[in-house]
Coordinates of C-alpha atoms in Angstrom, one line a residue:
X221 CA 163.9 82.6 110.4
X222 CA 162.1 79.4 110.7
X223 CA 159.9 81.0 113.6
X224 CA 159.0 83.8 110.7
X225 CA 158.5 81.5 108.1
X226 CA 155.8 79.6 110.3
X227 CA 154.1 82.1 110.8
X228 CA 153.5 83.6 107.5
X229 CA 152.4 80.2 106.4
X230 CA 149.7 80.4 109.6
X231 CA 148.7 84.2 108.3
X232 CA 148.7 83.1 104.4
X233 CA 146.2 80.2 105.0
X234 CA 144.2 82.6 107.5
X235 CA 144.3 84.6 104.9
X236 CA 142.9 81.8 102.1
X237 CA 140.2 80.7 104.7
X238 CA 138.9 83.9 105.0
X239 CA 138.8 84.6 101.3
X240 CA 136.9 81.3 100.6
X241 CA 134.4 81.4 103.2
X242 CA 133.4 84.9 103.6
X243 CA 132.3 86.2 106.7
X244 CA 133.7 83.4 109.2
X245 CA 130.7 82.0 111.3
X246 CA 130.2 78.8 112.4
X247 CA 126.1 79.9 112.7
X248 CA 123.7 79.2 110.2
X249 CA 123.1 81.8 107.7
X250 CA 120.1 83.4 106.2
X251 CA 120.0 85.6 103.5
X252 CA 117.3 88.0 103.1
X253 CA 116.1 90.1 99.8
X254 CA 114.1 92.8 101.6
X255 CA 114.6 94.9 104.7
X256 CA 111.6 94.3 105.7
X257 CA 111.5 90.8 106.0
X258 CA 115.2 91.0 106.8
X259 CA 113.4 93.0 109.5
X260 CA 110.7 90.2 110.1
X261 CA 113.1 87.7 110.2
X262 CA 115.8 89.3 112.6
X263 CA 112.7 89.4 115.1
X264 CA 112.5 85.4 115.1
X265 CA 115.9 84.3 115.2
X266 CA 118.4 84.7 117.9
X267 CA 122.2 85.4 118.1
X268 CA 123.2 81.6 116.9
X269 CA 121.7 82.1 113.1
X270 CA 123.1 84.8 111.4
X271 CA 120.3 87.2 109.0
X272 CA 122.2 89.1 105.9
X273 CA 119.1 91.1 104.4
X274 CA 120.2 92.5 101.1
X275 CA 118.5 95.5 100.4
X276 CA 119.4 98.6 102.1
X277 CA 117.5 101.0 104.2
X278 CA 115.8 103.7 101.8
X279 CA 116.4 101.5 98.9
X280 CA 113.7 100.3 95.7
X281 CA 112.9 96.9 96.0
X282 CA 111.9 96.9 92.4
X283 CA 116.1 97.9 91.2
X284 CA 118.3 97.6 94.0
X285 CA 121.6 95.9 93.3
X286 CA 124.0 93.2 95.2
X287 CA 127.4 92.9 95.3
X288 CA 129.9 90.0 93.5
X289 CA 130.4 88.9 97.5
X290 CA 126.7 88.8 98.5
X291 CA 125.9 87.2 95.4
X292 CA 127.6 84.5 96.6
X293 CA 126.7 83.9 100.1
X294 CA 123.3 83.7 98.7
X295 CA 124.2 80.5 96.8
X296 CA 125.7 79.3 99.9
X297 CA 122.6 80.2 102.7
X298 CA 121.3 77.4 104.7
X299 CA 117.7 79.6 103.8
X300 CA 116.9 82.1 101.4
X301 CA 113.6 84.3 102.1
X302 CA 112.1 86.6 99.5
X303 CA 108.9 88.4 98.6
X304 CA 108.0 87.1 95.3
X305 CA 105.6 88.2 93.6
X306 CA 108.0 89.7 90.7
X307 CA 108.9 92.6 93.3
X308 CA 113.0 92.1 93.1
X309 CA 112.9 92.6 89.5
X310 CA 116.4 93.9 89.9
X311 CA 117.4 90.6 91.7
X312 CA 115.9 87.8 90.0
X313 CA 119.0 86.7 88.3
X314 CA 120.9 85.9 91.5
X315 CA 117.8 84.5 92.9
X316 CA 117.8 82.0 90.0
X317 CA 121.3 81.0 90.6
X318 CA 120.0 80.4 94.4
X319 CA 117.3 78.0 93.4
X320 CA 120.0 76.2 90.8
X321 CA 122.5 75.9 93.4
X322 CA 119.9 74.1 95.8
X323 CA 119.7 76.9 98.0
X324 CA 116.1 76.1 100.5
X325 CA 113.4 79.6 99.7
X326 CA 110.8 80.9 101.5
X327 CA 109.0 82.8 99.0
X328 CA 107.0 85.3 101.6
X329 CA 104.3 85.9 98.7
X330 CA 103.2 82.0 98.4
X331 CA 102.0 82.2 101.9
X332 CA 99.4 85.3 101.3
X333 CA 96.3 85.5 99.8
X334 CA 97.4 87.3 96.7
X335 CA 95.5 90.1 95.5
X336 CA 96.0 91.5 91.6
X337 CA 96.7 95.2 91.0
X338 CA 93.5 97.2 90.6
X339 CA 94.8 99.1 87.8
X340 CA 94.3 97.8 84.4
X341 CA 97.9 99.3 83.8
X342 CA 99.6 96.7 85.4
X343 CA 97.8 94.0 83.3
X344 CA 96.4 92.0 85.9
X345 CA 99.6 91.1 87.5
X346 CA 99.9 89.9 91.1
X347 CA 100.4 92.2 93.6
X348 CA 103.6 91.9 95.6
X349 CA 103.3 94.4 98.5
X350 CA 101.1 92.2 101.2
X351 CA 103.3 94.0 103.7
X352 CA 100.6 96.9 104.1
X353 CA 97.9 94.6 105.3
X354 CA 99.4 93.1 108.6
X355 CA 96.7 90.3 108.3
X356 CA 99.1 89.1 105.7
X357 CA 102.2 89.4 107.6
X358 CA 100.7 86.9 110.5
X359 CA 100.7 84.7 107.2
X360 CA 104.3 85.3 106.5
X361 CA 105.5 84.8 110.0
X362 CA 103.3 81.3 110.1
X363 CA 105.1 80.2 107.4
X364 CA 109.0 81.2 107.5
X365 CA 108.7 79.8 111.5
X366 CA 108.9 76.0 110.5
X367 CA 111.8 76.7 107.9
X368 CA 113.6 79.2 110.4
X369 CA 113.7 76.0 113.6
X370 CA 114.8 73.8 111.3
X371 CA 117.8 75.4 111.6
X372 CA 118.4 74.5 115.1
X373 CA 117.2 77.4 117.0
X374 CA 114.3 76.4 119.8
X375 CA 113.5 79.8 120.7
X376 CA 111.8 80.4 117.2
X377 CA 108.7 79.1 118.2
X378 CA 108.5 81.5 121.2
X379 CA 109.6 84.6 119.2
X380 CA 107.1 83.7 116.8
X381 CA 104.3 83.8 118.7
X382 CA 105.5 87.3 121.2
X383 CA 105.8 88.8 117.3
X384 CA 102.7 87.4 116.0
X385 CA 100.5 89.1 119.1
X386 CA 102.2 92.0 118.3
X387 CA 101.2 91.9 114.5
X388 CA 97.7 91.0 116.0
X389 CA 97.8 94.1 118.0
X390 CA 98.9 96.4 115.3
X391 CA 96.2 94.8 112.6
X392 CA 93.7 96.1 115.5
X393 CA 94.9 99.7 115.6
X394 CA 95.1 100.3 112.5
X395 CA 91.4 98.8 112.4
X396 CA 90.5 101.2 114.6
X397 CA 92.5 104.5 113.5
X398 CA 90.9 104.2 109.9
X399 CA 87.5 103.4 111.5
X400 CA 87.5 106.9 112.7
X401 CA 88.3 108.5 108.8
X402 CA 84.7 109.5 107.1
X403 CA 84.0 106.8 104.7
X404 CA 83.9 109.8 101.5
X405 CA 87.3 110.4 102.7
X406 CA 89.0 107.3 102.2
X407 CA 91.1 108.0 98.6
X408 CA 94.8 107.2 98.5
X409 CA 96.9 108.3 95.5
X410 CA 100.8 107.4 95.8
X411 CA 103.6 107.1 93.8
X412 CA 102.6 103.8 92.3
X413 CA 100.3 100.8 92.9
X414 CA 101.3 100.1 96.6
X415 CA 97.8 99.9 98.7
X416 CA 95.9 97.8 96.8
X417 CA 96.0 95.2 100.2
X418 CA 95.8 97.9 103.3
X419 CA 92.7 99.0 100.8
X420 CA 90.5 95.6 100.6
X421 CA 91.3 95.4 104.4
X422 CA 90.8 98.9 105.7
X423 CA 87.9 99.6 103.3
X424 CA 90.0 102.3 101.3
X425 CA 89.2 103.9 97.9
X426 CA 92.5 103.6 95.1
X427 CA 91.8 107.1 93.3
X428 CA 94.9 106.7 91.1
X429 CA 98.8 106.6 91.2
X430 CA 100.9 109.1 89.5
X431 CA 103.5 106.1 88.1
X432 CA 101.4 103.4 86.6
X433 CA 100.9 99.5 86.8
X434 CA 103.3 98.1 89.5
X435 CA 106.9 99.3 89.6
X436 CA 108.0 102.6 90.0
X437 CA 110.4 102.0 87.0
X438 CA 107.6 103.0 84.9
X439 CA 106.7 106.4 84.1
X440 CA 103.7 108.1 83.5
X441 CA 102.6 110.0 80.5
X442 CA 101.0 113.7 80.3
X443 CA 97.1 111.7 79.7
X444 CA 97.9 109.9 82.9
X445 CA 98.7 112.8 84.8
X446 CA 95.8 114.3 83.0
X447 CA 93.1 111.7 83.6
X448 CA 95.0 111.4 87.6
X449 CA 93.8 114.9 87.8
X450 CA 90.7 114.5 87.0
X451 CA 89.6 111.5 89.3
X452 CA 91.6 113.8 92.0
X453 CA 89.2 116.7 91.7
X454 CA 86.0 114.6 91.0
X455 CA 86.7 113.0 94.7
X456 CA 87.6 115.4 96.6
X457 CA 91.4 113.9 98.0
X458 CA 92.6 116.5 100.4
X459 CA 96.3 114.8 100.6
X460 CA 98.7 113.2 98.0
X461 CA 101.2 109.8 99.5
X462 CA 104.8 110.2 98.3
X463 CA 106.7 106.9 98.9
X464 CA 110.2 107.7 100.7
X465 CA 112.2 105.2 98.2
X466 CA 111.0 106.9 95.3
X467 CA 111.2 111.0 94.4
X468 CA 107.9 112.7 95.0
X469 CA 108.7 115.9 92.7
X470 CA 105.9 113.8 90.1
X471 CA 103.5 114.0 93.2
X472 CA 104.4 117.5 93.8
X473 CA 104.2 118.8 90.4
X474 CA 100.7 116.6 90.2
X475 CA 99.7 118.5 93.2
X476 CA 100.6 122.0 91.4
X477 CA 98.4 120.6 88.3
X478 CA 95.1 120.0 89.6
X479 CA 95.0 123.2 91.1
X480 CA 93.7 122.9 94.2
X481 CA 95.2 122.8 97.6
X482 CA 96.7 119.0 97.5
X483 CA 99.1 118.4 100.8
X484 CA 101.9 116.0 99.7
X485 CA 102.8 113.7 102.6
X486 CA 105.6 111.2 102.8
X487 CA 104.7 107.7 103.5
X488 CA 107.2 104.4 104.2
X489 CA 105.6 101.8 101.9
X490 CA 108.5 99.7 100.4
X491 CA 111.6 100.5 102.3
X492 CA 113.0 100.8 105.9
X493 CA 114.7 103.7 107.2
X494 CA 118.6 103.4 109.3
X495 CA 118.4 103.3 112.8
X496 CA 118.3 106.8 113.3
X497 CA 114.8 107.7 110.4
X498 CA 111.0 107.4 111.1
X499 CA 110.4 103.8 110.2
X500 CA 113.4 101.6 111.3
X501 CA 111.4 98.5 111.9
X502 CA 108.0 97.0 110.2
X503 CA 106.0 97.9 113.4
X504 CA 107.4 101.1 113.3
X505 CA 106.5 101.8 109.8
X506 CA 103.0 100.6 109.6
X507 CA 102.5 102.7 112.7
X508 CA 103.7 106.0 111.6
X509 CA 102.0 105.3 108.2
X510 CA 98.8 104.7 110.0
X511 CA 99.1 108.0 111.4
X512 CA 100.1 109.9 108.5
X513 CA 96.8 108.7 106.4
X514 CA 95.0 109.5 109.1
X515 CA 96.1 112.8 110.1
X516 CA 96.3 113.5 106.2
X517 CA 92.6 112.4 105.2
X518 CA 90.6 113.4 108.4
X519 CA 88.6 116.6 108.5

């Protein structure tokens, strides 16, 4: 009995640990807002610090939610990374409780050269998806490296530089895949505001996006479609972007509208895909996106 009794005090207080400290780990732990800099991240850190990335693959960085659990290992990270740039709108509560509990951010949007949104719909509000110009992400990746060895991992300094080459070498792909589009045919129209950087570095044309300003929480009225319509015809775009975290039935039924022969093609532009999808890394993504607008807008 006294064997017993021992025993269910050791599972009890197992138990109790388990319950107070969440995941068990003895390895520094970073939390992560989006999957794609949960992505980022994951690629300069080893085995001994431990990367939770919040949002999950095919999500909205604009509304996705957390749980009560995550919530809280947030408050308790050794480093926080986020965008910024007002793109967790759905988040910024928890992230507030972060900063008050003295959790250490990198905010990923203080270390690029922000751009505002070209459309007068999102009132001249900073744009926070830097991720389409890779340019920006070598900027990123400069800046979380300092913050990620501080956390005692000495092989940060030589992942950072293997991924950085490999950001370098995708920024000159893509350099060279749009090269080849004729300059008349360089319009993108999306979903929402989303280009606005892969345009002022690839030399791209914004016709218009069917949701305006900068979240895709918004929703667009029938003058928006309307005027969308117009600026569609008047240049000519032979393909439509639909973003794979938001429905593209708006860019569908847009496509229907104008009348004309408008291919709808799904890009990855805010969102990872599982394992198993198209774009399950940032490298991945960009690369398949690449593709897409090019095989989308060439003659």
């Amino acid at each position: 009995m006294r064997r017993f009794a021992v025993a269910a005090l050791a599972a009890v207080t197992l138990i109790l640990a388990g319950c107070a400290g969440g995941t068990a780990s003895d390895r520094p732990l970073v939390v992560v807002s989006t999957n794609i800099l949960g992505d980022v991240v994951s690629q300069l850190v080893g085995d001994d610090i431990e990367v939770l990335t919040l949002m999950r693959p095919g999500s909205d960085p604009h509304s996705f939610e957390i749980s009560a659990a995550e919530a809280a290992r947030m408050r308790s990270a050794d480093l926080l990374v986020t965008n910024g740039l007002g793109l967790e709108e759905g988040l910024q509560q928890h992230l507030d409780a972060a900063a008050a509990a003295g959790v250490e951010t990198v905010v990923a949007g203080d270390a690029v050269r922000v751009l505002p949104y070209t459309s007068t719909d999102a009132e001249g509000a900073d744009d926070p998806h830097f991720w389409t110009d890779p340019a920006q992400m070598i900027a990123v990746v400069d800046r979380l490296s300092p913050a990620l060895e501080k956390l005692g991992d000495p092989a940060v300094t030589t992942r950072s530089a293997d991924y950085r080459a490999q950001l370098e070498a995708l920024d000159a792909d893509m350099t060279a895949t749009f090269a080849a589009i004729p300059a008349d045919r360089r319009a993108l129209v999306t979903n929402h505001h989303v280009f606005g950087y892969l345009a002022e570095r690839f030399d791209f044309r914004l016709v218009g996006a069917v949701i305006p300003g900068g979240t895709t929480l918004a929703a667009p009225s029938a003058s928006d479609l309307a005027d969308l319509v117009a600026a569609i015809d008047e240049a000519g775009v032979p393909t439509v972007f639909a973003e794979s975290s938001s429905p593209d039935r708006l860019v569908r039924a847009l496509a229907d509208e104008a009348d004309r022969d408008v291919v709808v093609t799904e890009l990855f532009t805010e969102s990872l895909t599982d394992a198993s999808g198209d774009a399950p890394d940032y490298l991945t993504m960009m690369r398949v996106n690449t593709q897409r607008i090019a095989t989308g807008l060439s003659p």
